[in-house]
């Protein structure tokens, strides 16, 4: 027996292990130091990010109040030569409406140079008392240029909370010195600063330039140390030994100045708080490193012991079998060598792994028939002796006449490929290769080629192949089939709002419902996106009955698809549009049938979806006409064929107060075309945006021209805005640009929006309306009462006017329910301080009833039809 592992080898192993253990400990120490620096850097970045965000949020808040103060003069008409002043009660009401959309401002007031309140947004109006700091009004009047002046925190006697005042002096035509003052609760600033203050141990301070604190987070109380004002702190490279602004502990301080009146926002974080989570990580790294070093030492011990045992056992191996055993065991296939008498000579370990049930049977010189007998008892456990004997004879006969590989499926589902080769001495070499994974890969490749990977449904390629076969079979059997083209309604909205993962989950659920809703002989395929195709085979031989059968299946599928879908933690509903066409009556290409069903589906889309439509040849004609109409509309834009008609709007005393701009198309061949003939086509494409921009630009130009005519300089002009135009990315900039470039008065322009538009994505709608409202542009809800308005949303919208739909006005005096609706709308508008205008007034009786109900403004054929601008001006009294 050979001696144990030499001492030099053991020493070498232990030296390597000790070296690696030491290296592990050194790396752990470096890692702990690196993570400490990283933790401080991350904390520093978080502080800078928070302060930058808080600075921007506060600047936006103060800028919003600044804009509000700057607009007071325009709202009250103080700089209008044609305005002799607004009564205090009316001025207070106008200030209340102006202040309502700005949630940051609690009170807006106008004061004279002595500090006397002239008007305010408070219900008490000019009687409200303000606790302004001494000299604040004179401070606001002092600058030569109108700028915002801020006060320090003041305790409000009315609400017992801290507030600050922002003031800006106003320019008036008469030269009177006035000041606009806004009261802002400090709690509003606190909500702005606390929105993103998620850093543990964060200290936030909003302070004046002289060091006075306006707000702290958390509340500091009297224990906070008195530190030098931030503007006096010298600028130096960022360090972690600066005293924090609230506790004075060593840490990091990041400060930014605001754009208004020497205000500073600072965020502090002590070094101890910044490294709180790092300490746990450092301890974990140290423990893991120590354990790993110990494991290395233990592994070294086990390794040396194992080497020792190997050194003792290696000489016991038979030298004659080393090369053969290595070659056989290296094979990935099972191997059996038979002699000329078909007796087992040798086999490898892989053979035992493939056939574990005969591992105890295998032995040298064992007849191969015995091997097959052990195999068949496991392969056919329920078979009779005769059946097993027949299986063995068949297997031996196939082996005797073997000309190539053949396959065998094992009871566990694995597939073997068997190769048999004769040896020169009459024996045989048999190899058993597991080809299960190869076959699965081939099947997967076929699936990818013919099936949709998301839903497992046939794809377009397989559908077209089956559809071609189905059409030929339908013509031979005279049994018609139907092709249904399905598209989900509003799927893009769900996909964009909930994410693509939820969109994929919805598509998978839709696929399952479609498969469950048809027969096994039918085909459900996914073309891509949210488009599915259902092919129904072997329907009735007559077209009417086949269509009825297809309709029943379609209605069943639509009903199934309307049921709620579980997406995440919530349930969602969605509808679908189905287009159908029959096949089998005449020879038709598969692509043509798909096109027909697609055309029918888009007819359902045009009717707002959630329905079924069969293909009709007239559909193609309608689509061609629609395409020609879009081409003509583009030509009309280029050739300036559009013009505006104006329908006058009157007050109850007969005074014209404004007009609504209505689009007309002066077609070179068809003459004057009303909008009902082309607006629908424009709204289904981006043309409505271009046409809407033209209408807006033309209306603003008309407003600018009216300002030169004393008869109509105060007339308001209403313009309808489509949903696609309002949602366009550059809508706000387009409106403000047209008003500014053409010199139109913004407060005389009213944009009419539909109920469905304002209730779709309310947050975005309110934001856009507020952007325009702060510049003076008015808003009206057109056709009010025909939709499903929510009063909660209605109170949030910066509206000026509700427009009663003509369908209600038309039935006044004949349908009591419509009279109740009209009275309700007028009463609600008065409570919300909104104007009400009724459209479609055609009789004196209707106008009298509306006047009795409290309606102030009217529009309709009784008062004037839509007319060219020259006819509208003729209705005005002479200058």
PDB file of N, CA and C in Angstrom, residues 632-704:
ATOM      1  N   UNK A 632     -61.141  64.707 -50.182  1.00  0.00           N
ATOM      2  CA  UNK A 632     -61.739  66.009 -50.470  1.00  0.00           C
ATOM      3  C   UNK A 632     -61.545  66.980 -49.300  1.00  0.00           C
ATOM      4  N   UNK A 633     -61.608  66.463 -48.073  1.00  0.00           N
ATOM      5  CA  UNK A 633     -61.410  67.339 -46.914  1.00  0.00           C
ATOM      6  C   UNK A 633     -59.986  67.891 -46.884  1.00  0.00           C
ATOM      7  N   UNK A 634     -59.018  67.044 -47.209  1.00  0.00           N
ATOM      8  CA  UNK A 634     -57.639  67.524 -47.266  1.00  0.00           C
ATOM      9  C   UNK A 634     -57.494  68.612 -48.338  1.00  0.00           C
ATOM     10  N   UNK A 635     -58.161  68.398 -49.475  1.00  0.00           N
ATOM     11  CA  UNK A 635     -58.122  69.398 -50.541  1.00  0.00           C
ATOM     12  C   UNK A 635     -58.804  70.691 -50.090  1.00  0.00           C
ATOM     13  N   UNK A 636     -59.896  70.551 -49.309  1.00  0.00           N
ATOM     14  CA  UNK A 636     -60.603  71.734 -48.828  1.00  0.00           C
ATOM     15  C   UNK A 636     -59.725  72.568 -47.907  1.00  0.00           C
ATOM     16  N   UNK A 637     -58.917  71.892 -47.091  1.00  0.00           N
ATOM     17  CA  UNK A 637     -57.998  72.628 -46.224  1.00  0.00           C
ATOM     18  C   UNK A 637     -56.950  73.376 -47.038  1.00  0.00           C
ATOM     19  N   UNK A 638     -56.431  72.698 -48.067  1.00  0.00           N
ATOM     20  CA  UNK A 638     -55.406  73.353 -48.892  1.00  0.00           C
ATOM     21  C   UNK A 638     -55.969  74.515 -49.685  1.00  0.00           C
ATOM     22  N   UNK A 639     -57.222  74.379 -50.165  1.00  0.00           N
ATOM     23  CA  UNK A 639     -57.812  75.384 -51.056  1.00  0.00           C
ATOM     24  C   UNK A 639     -58.657  76.420 -50.313  1.00  0.00           C
ATOM     25  N   UNK A 640     -58.657  76.369 -48.976  1.00  0.00           N
ATOM     26  CA  UNK A 640     -59.389  77.340 -48.163  1.00  0.00           C
ATOM     27  C   UNK A 640     -60.868  77.368 -48.535  1.00  0.00           C
ATOM     28  N   UNK A 641     -61.489  76.165 -48.563  1.00  0.00           N
ATOM     29  CA  UNK A 641     -62.903  76.060 -48.915  1.00  0.00           C
ATOM     30  C   UNK A 641     -63.820  76.127 -47.699  1.00  0.00           C
ATOM     31  N   UNK A 642     -63.256  76.122 -46.480  1.00  0.00           N
ATOM     32  CA  UNK A 642     -64.093  76.184 -45.283  1.00  0.00           C
ATOM     33  C   UNK A 642     -64.421  77.638 -44.964  1.00  0.00           C
ATOM     34  N   UNK A 643     -65.574  77.836 -44.329  1.00  0.00           N
ATOM     35  CA  UNK A 643     -65.955  79.164 -43.853  1.00  0.00           C
ATOM     36  C   UNK A 643     -66.790  78.993 -42.588  1.00  0.00           C
ATOM     37  N   UNK A 644     -66.920  80.083 -41.838  1.00  0.00           N
ATOM     38  CA  UNK A 644     -67.671  80.055 -40.585  1.00  0.00           C
ATOM     39  C   UNK A 644     -68.979  80.821 -40.736  1.00  0.00           C
ATOM     40  N   UNK A 645     -70.051  80.203 -40.247  1.00  0.00           N
ATOM     41  CA  UNK A 645     -71.322  80.876 -40.058  1.00  0.00           C
ATOM     42  C   UNK A 645     -71.459  81.168 -38.564  1.00  0.00           C
ATOM     43  N   UNK A 646     -72.279  82.161 -38.234  1.00  0.00           N
ATOM     44  CA  UNK A 646     -72.400  82.593 -36.855  1.00  0.00           C
ATOM     45  C   UNK A 646     -73.874  82.618 -36.479  1.00  0.00           C
ATOM     46  N   UNK A 647     -74.216  81.904 -35.383  1.00  0.00           N
ATOM     47  CA  UNK A 647     -75.586  81.937 -34.869  1.00  0.00           C
ATOM     48  C   UNK A 647     -75.605  82.826 -33.632  1.00  0.00           C
ATOM     49  N   UNK A 648     -76.412  83.899 -33.644  1.00  0.00           N
ATOM     50  CA  UNK A 648     -76.370  84.869 -32.546  1.00  0.00           C
ATOM     51  C   UNK A 648     -76.918  84.280 -31.252  1.00  0.00           C
ATOM     52  N   UNK A 649     -76.459  84.835 -30.132  1.00  0.00           N
ATOM     53  CA  UNK A 649     -76.914  84.474 -28.797  1.00  0.00           C
ATOM     54  C   UNK A 649     -77.402  85.743 -28.115  1.00  0.00           C
ATOM     55  N   UNK A 650     -78.577  85.656 -27.452  1.00  0.00           N
ATOM     56  CA  UNK A 650     -79.230  86.851 -26.904  1.00  0.00           C
ATOM     57  C   UNK A 650     -79.495  86.678 -25.421  1.00  0.00           C
ATOM     58  N   UNK A 651     -79.535  87.837 -24.722  1.00  0.00           N
ATOM     59  CA  UNK A 651     -80.003  87.870 -23.342  1.00  0.00           C
ATOM     60  C   UNK A 651     -81.527  87.938 -23.335  1.00  0.00           C
ATOM     61  N   UNK A 652     -82.127  87.821 -22.140  1.00  0.00           N
ATOM     62  CA  UNK A 652     -83.598  87.801 -22.059  1.00  0.00           C
ATOM     63  C   UNK A 652     -84.214  89.119 -22.494  1.00  0.00           C
ATOM     64  N   UNK A 653     -83.450  90.241 -22.434  1.00  0.00           N
ATOM     65  CA  UNK A 653     -83.998  91.535 -22.853  1.00  0.00           C
ATOM     66  C   UNK A 653     -83.825  91.797 -24.350  1.00  0.00           C
ATOM     67  N   UNK A 654     -83.322  90.806 -25.107  1.00  0.00           N
ATOM     68  CA  UNK A 654     -83.158  90.956 -26.542  1.00  0.00           C
ATOM     69  C   UNK A 654     -81.817  91.485 -26.978  1.00  0.00           C
ATOM     70  N   UNK A 655     -80.900  91.703 -26.046  1.00  0.00           N
ATOM     71  CA  UNK A 655     -79.571  92.213 -26.395  1.00  0.00           C
ATOM     72  C   UNK A 655     -78.687  91.064 -26.876  1.00  0.00           C
ATOM     73  N   UNK A 656     -78.021  91.264 -28.016  1.00  0.00           N
ATOM     74  CA  UNK A 656     -77.103  90.236 -28.496  1.00  0.00           C
ATOM     75  C   UNK A 656     -75.851  90.258 -27.617  1.00  0.00           C
ATOM     76  N   UNK A 657     -75.499  89.073 -27.066  1.00  0.00           N
ATOM     77  CA  UNK A 657     -74.340  88.983 -26.171  1.00  0.00           C
ATOM     78  C   UNK A 657     -73.183  88.236 -26.817  1.00  0.00           C
ATOM     79  N   UNK A 658     -73.453  87.576 -27.914  1.00  0.00           N
ATOM     80  CA  UNK A 658     -72.372  86.823 -28.546  1.00  0.00           C
ATOM     81  C   UNK A 658     -72.906  85.966 -29.677  1.00  0.00           C
ATOM     82  N   UNK A 659     -72.084  85.015 -30.125  1.00  0.00           N
ATOM     83  CA  UNK A 659     -72.478  84.133 -31.218  1.00  0.00           C
ATOM     84  C   UNK A 659     -71.679  82.844 -31.111  1.00  0.00           C
ATOM     85  N   UNK A 660     -72.227  81.806 -31.749  1.00  0.00           N
ATOM     86  CA  UNK A 660     -71.518  80.527 -31.833  1.00  0.00           C
ATOM     87  C   UNK A 660     -71.008  80.353 -33.269  1.00  0.00           C
ATOM     88  N   UNK A 661     -69.705  80.050 -33.398  1.00  0.00           N
ATOM     89  CA  UNK A 661     -69.100  79.850 -34.712  1.00  0.00           C
ATOM     90  C   UNK A 661     -69.398  78.435 -35.176  1.00  0.00           C
ATOM     91  N   UNK A 662     -70.025  78.291 -36.361  1.00  0.00           N
ATOM     92  CA  UNK A 662     -70.419  76.989 -36.909  1.00  0.00           C
ATOM     93  C   UNK A 662     -69.751  76.808 -38.262  1.00  0.00           C
ATOM     94  N   UNK A 663     -69.170  75.634 -38.462  1.00  0.00           N
ATOM     95  CA  UNK A 663     -68.363  75.347 -39.650  1.00  0.00           C
ATOM     96  C   UNK A 663     -69.257  75.004 -40.837  1.00  0.00           C
ATOM     97  N   UNK A 664     -68.874  75.500 -42.009  1.00  0.00           N
ATOM     98  CA  UNK A 664     -69.525  75.148 -43.275  1.00  0.00           C
ATOM     99  C   UNK A 664     -68.426  74.884 -44.312  1.00  0.00           C
ATOM    100  N   UNK A 665     -68.772  74.088 -45.317  1.00  0.00           N
ATOM    101  CA  UNK A 665     -67.825  73.719 -46.379  1.00  0.00           C
ATOM    102  C   UNK A 665     -68.399  74.200 -47.706  1.00  0.00           C
ATOM    103  N   UNK A 666     -67.735  75.156 -48.323  1.00  0.00           N
ATOM    104  CA  UNK A 666     -68.154  75.670 -49.626  1.00  0.00           C
ATOM    105  C   UNK A 666     -67.513  74.800 -50.705  1.00  0.00           C
ATOM    106  N   UNK A 667     -68.222  73.680 -51.018  1.00  0.00           N
ATOM    107  CA  UNK A 667     -67.679  72.716 -51.982  1.00  0.00           C
ATOM    108  C   UNK A 667     -67.804  73.285 -53.392  1.00  0.00           C
ATOM    109  N   UNK A 668     -66.762  73.147 -54.236  1.00  0.00           N
ATOM    110  CA  UNK A 668     -66.839  73.743 -55.583  1.00  0.00           C
ATOM    111  C   UNK A 668     -67.910  73.114 -56.467  1.00  0.00           C
ATOM    112  N   UNK A 669     -68.347  71.885 -56.151  1.00  0.00           N
ATOM    113  CA  UNK A 669     -69.352  71.216 -56.990  1.00  0.00           C
ATOM    114  C   UNK A 669     -70.680  71.039 -56.262  1.00  0.00           C
ATOM    115  N   UNK A 670     -70.637  70.697 -54.974  1.00  0.00           N
ATOM    116  CA  UNK A 670     -71.876  70.426 -54.242  1.00  0.00           C
ATOM    117  C   UNK A 670     -72.417  71.639 -53.504  1.00  0.00           C
ATOM    118  N   UNK A 671     -71.733  72.756 -53.569  1.00  0.00           N
ATOM    119  CA  UNK A 671     -72.215  73.956 -52.919  1.00  0.00           C
ATOM    120  C   UNK A 671     -71.915  73.942 -51.434  1.00  0.00           C
ATOM    121  N   UNK A 672     -72.804  74.578 -50.635  1.00  0.00           N
ATOM    122  CA  UNK A 672     -72.593  74.709 -49.209  1.00  0.00           C
ATOM    123  C   UNK A 672     -72.945  73.388 -48.527  1.00  0.00           C
ATOM    124  N   UNK A 673     -71.947  72.765 -47.904  1.00  0.00           N
ATOM    125  CA  UNK A 673     -72.125  71.449 -47.280  1.00  0.00           C
ATOM    126  C   UNK A 673     -72.180  71.635 -45.770  1.00  0.00           C
ATOM    127  N   UNK A 674     -73.244  71.139 -45.091  1.00  0.00           N
ATOM    128  CA  UNK A 674     -73.319  71.266 -43.623  1.00  0.00           C
ATOM    129  C   UNK A 674     -72.337  70.306 -42.956  1.00  0.00           C
ATOM    130  N   UNK A 675     -71.970  70.565 -41.712  1.00  0.00           N
ATOM    131  CA  UNK A 675     -70.964  69.726 -41.028  1.00  0.00           C
ATOM    132  C   UNK A 675     -71.418  68.297 -40.803  1.00  0.00           C
ATOM    133  N   UNK A 676     -72.737  68.037 -40.736  1.00  0.00           N
ATOM    134  CA  UNK A 676     -73.188  66.671 -40.489  1.00  0.00           C
ATOM    135  C   UNK A 676     -72.738  65.724 -41.589  1.00  0.00           C
ATOM    136  N   UNK A 677     -72.403  66.274 -42.785  1.00  0.00           N
ATOM    137  CA  UNK A 677     -72.013  65.427 -43.907  1.00  0.00           C
ATOM    138  C   UNK A 677     -70.545  65.053 -43.885  1.00  0.00           C
ATOM    139  N   UNK A 678     -69.721  65.731 -43.074  1.00  0.00           N
ATOM    140  CA  UNK A 678     -68.277  65.433 -43.132  1.00  0.00           C
ATOM    141  C   UNK A 678     -67.583  65.412 -41.782  1.00  0.00           C
ATOM    142  N   UNK A 679     -68.221  65.862 -40.693  1.00  0.00           N
ATOM    143  CA  UNK A 679     -67.536  65.897 -39.396  1.00  0.00           C
ATOM    144  C   UNK A 679     -67.209  64.503 -38.898  1.00  0.00           C
ATOM    145  N   UNK A 680     -68.134  63.531 -39.111  1.00  0.00           N
ATOM    146  CA  UNK A 680     -67.864  62.166 -38.623  1.00  0.00           C
ATOM    147  C   UNK A 680     -66.612  61.594 -39.260  1.00  0.00           C
ATOM    148  N   UNK A 681     -66.439  61.799 -40.572  1.00  0.00           N
ATOM    149  CA  UNK A 681     -65.236  61.304 -41.246  1.00  0.00           C
ATOM    150  C   UNK A 681     -63.994  62.021 -40.742  1.00  0.00           C
ATOM    151  N   UNK A 682     -64.106  63.313 -40.475  1.00  0.00           N
ATOM    152  CA  UNK A 682     -62.942  64.054 -39.971  1.00  0.00           C
ATOM    153  C   UNK A 682     -62.555  63.605 -38.576  1.00  0.00           C
ATOM    154  N   UNK A 683     -63.565  63.294 -37.725  1.00  0.00           N
ATOM    155  CA  UNK A 683     -63.269  62.890 -36.349  1.00  0.00           C
ATOM    156  C   UNK A 683     -62.615  61.522 -36.289  1.00  0.00           C
ATOM    157  N   UNK A 684     -62.818  60.670 -37.290  1.00  0.00           N
ATOM    158  CA  UNK A 684     -62.204  59.345 -37.291  1.00  0.00           C
ATOM    159  C   UNK A 684     -60.765  59.394 -37.778  1.00  0.00           C
ATOM    160  N   UNK A 685     -60.289  60.549 -38.139  1.00  0.00           N
ATOM    161  CA  UNK A 685     -58.905  60.699 -38.588  1.00  0.00           C
ATOM    162  C   UNK A 685     -58.333  61.943 -37.927  1.00  0.00           C
ATOM    163  N   UNK A 686     -57.081  62.222 -38.206  1.00  0.00           N
ATOM    164  CA  UNK A 686     -56.443  63.411 -37.641  1.00  0.00           C
ATOM    165  C   UNK A 686     -56.881  64.697 -38.324  1.00  0.00           C
ATOM    166  N   UNK A 687     -57.733  64.603 -39.325  1.00  0.00           N
ATOM    167  CA  UNK A 687     -58.192  65.821 -40.018  1.00  0.00           C
ATOM    168  C   UNK A 687     -58.962  66.740 -39.085  1.00  0.00           C
ATOM    169  N   UNK A 688     -59.645  66.160 -38.080  1.00  0.00           N
ATOM    170  CA  UNK A 688     -60.438  67.000 -37.183  1.00  0.00           C
ATOM    171  C   UNK A 688     -59.540  67.969 -36.421  1.00  0.00           C
ATOM    172  N   UNK A 689     -58.285  67.567 -36.157  1.00  0.00           N
ATOM    173  CA  UNK A 689     -57.350  68.458 -35.459  1.00  0.00           C
ATOM    174  C   UNK A 689     -56.994  69.639 -36.356  1.00  0.00           C
ATOM    175  N   UNK A 690     -56.698  69.354 -37.634  1.00  0.00           N
ATOM    176  CA  UNK A 690     -56.347  70.439 -38.555  1.00  0.00           C
ATOM    177  C   UNK A 690     -57.537  71.362 -38.792  1.00  0.00           C
ATOM    178  N   UNK A 691     -58.731  70.764 -38.972  1.00  0.00           N
ATOM    179  CA  UNK A 691     -59.925  71.586 -39.187  1.00  0.00           C
ATOM    180  C   UNK A 691     -60.238  72.405 -37.935  1.00  0.00           C
ATOM    181  N   UNK A 692     -60.124  71.765 -36.749  1.00  0.00           N
ATOM    182  CA  UNK A 692     -60.374  72.492 -35.504  1.00  0.00           C
ATOM    183  C   UNK A 692     -59.422  73.655 -35.317  1.00  0.00           C
ATOM    184  N   UNK A 693     -58.150  73.464 -35.689  1.00  0.00           N
ATOM    185  CA  UNK A 693     -57.190  74.568 -35.586  1.00  0.00           C
ATOM    186  C   UNK A 693     -57.565  75.713 -36.515  1.00  0.00           C
ATOM    187  N   UNK A 694     -58.072  75.357 -37.710  1.00  0.00           N
ATOM    188  CA  UNK A 694     -58.496  76.407 -38.650  1.00  0.00           C
ATOM    189  C   UNK A 694     -59.675  77.186 -38.067  1.00  0.00           C
ATOM    190  N   UNK A 695     -60.648  76.484 -37.506  1.00  0.00           N
ATOM    191  CA  UNK A 695     -61.810  77.149 -36.915  1.00  0.00           C
ATOM    192  C   UNK A 695     -61.364  78.070 -35.781  1.00  0.00           C
ATOM    193  N   UNK A 696     -60.477  77.570 -34.912  1.00  0.00           N
ATOM    194  CA  UNK A 696     -60.015  78.371 -33.787  1.00  0.00           C
ATOM    195  C   UNK A 696     -59.282  79.620 -34.265  1.00  0.00           C
ATOM    196  N   UNK A 697     -58.412  79.457 -35.260  1.00  0.00           N
ATOM    197  CA  UNK A 697     -57.650  80.598 -35.771  1.00  0.00           C
ATOM    198  C   UNK A 697     -58.583  81.625 -36.414  1.00  0.00           C
ATOM    199  N   UNK A 698     -59.568  81.150 -37.183  1.00  0.00           N
ATOM    200  CA  UNK A 698     -60.506  82.063 -37.837  1.00  0.00           C
ATOM    201  C   UNK A 698     -61.372  82.792 -36.823  1.00  0.00           C
ATOM    202  N   UNK A 699     -61.825  82.068 -35.768  1.00  0.00           N
ATOM    203  CA  UNK A 699     -62.651  82.692 -34.739  1.00  0.00           C
ATOM    204  C   UNK A 699     -61.867  83.764 -33.981  1.00  0.00           C
ATOM    205  N   UNK A 700     -60.594  83.476 -33.655  1.00  0.00           N
ATOM    206  CA  UNK A 700     -59.780  84.470 -32.942  1.00  0.00           C
ATOM    207  C   UNK A 700     -59.552  85.708 -33.812  1.00  0.00           C
ATOM    208  N   UNK A 701     -59.353  85.492 -35.116  1.00  0.00           N
ATOM    209  CA  UNK A 701     -59.186  86.633 -36.013  1.00  0.00           C
ATOM    210  C   UNK A 701     -60.455  87.484 -36.050  1.00  0.00           C
ATOM    211  N   UNK A 702     -61.637  86.804 -36.010  1.00  0.00           N
ATOM    212  CA  UNK A 702     -62.890  87.552 -36.009  1.00  0.00           C
ATOM    213  C   UNK A 702     -63.043  88.344 -34.711  1.00  0.00           C
ATOM    214  N   UNK A 703     -62.667  87.751 -33.587  1.00  0.00           N
ATOM    215  CA  UNK A 703     -62.720  88.474 -32.316  1.00  0.00           C
ATOM    216  C   UNK A 703     -61.835  89.719 -32.360  1.00  0.00           C
ATOM    217  N   UNK A 704     -60.654  89.580 -32.944  1.00  0.00           N
ATOM    218  CA  UNK A 704     -59.742  90.721 -33.032  1.00  0.00           C
ATOM    219  C   UNK A 704     -60.347  91.838 -33.886  1.00  0.00           C
TER     220      UNK A 704
END
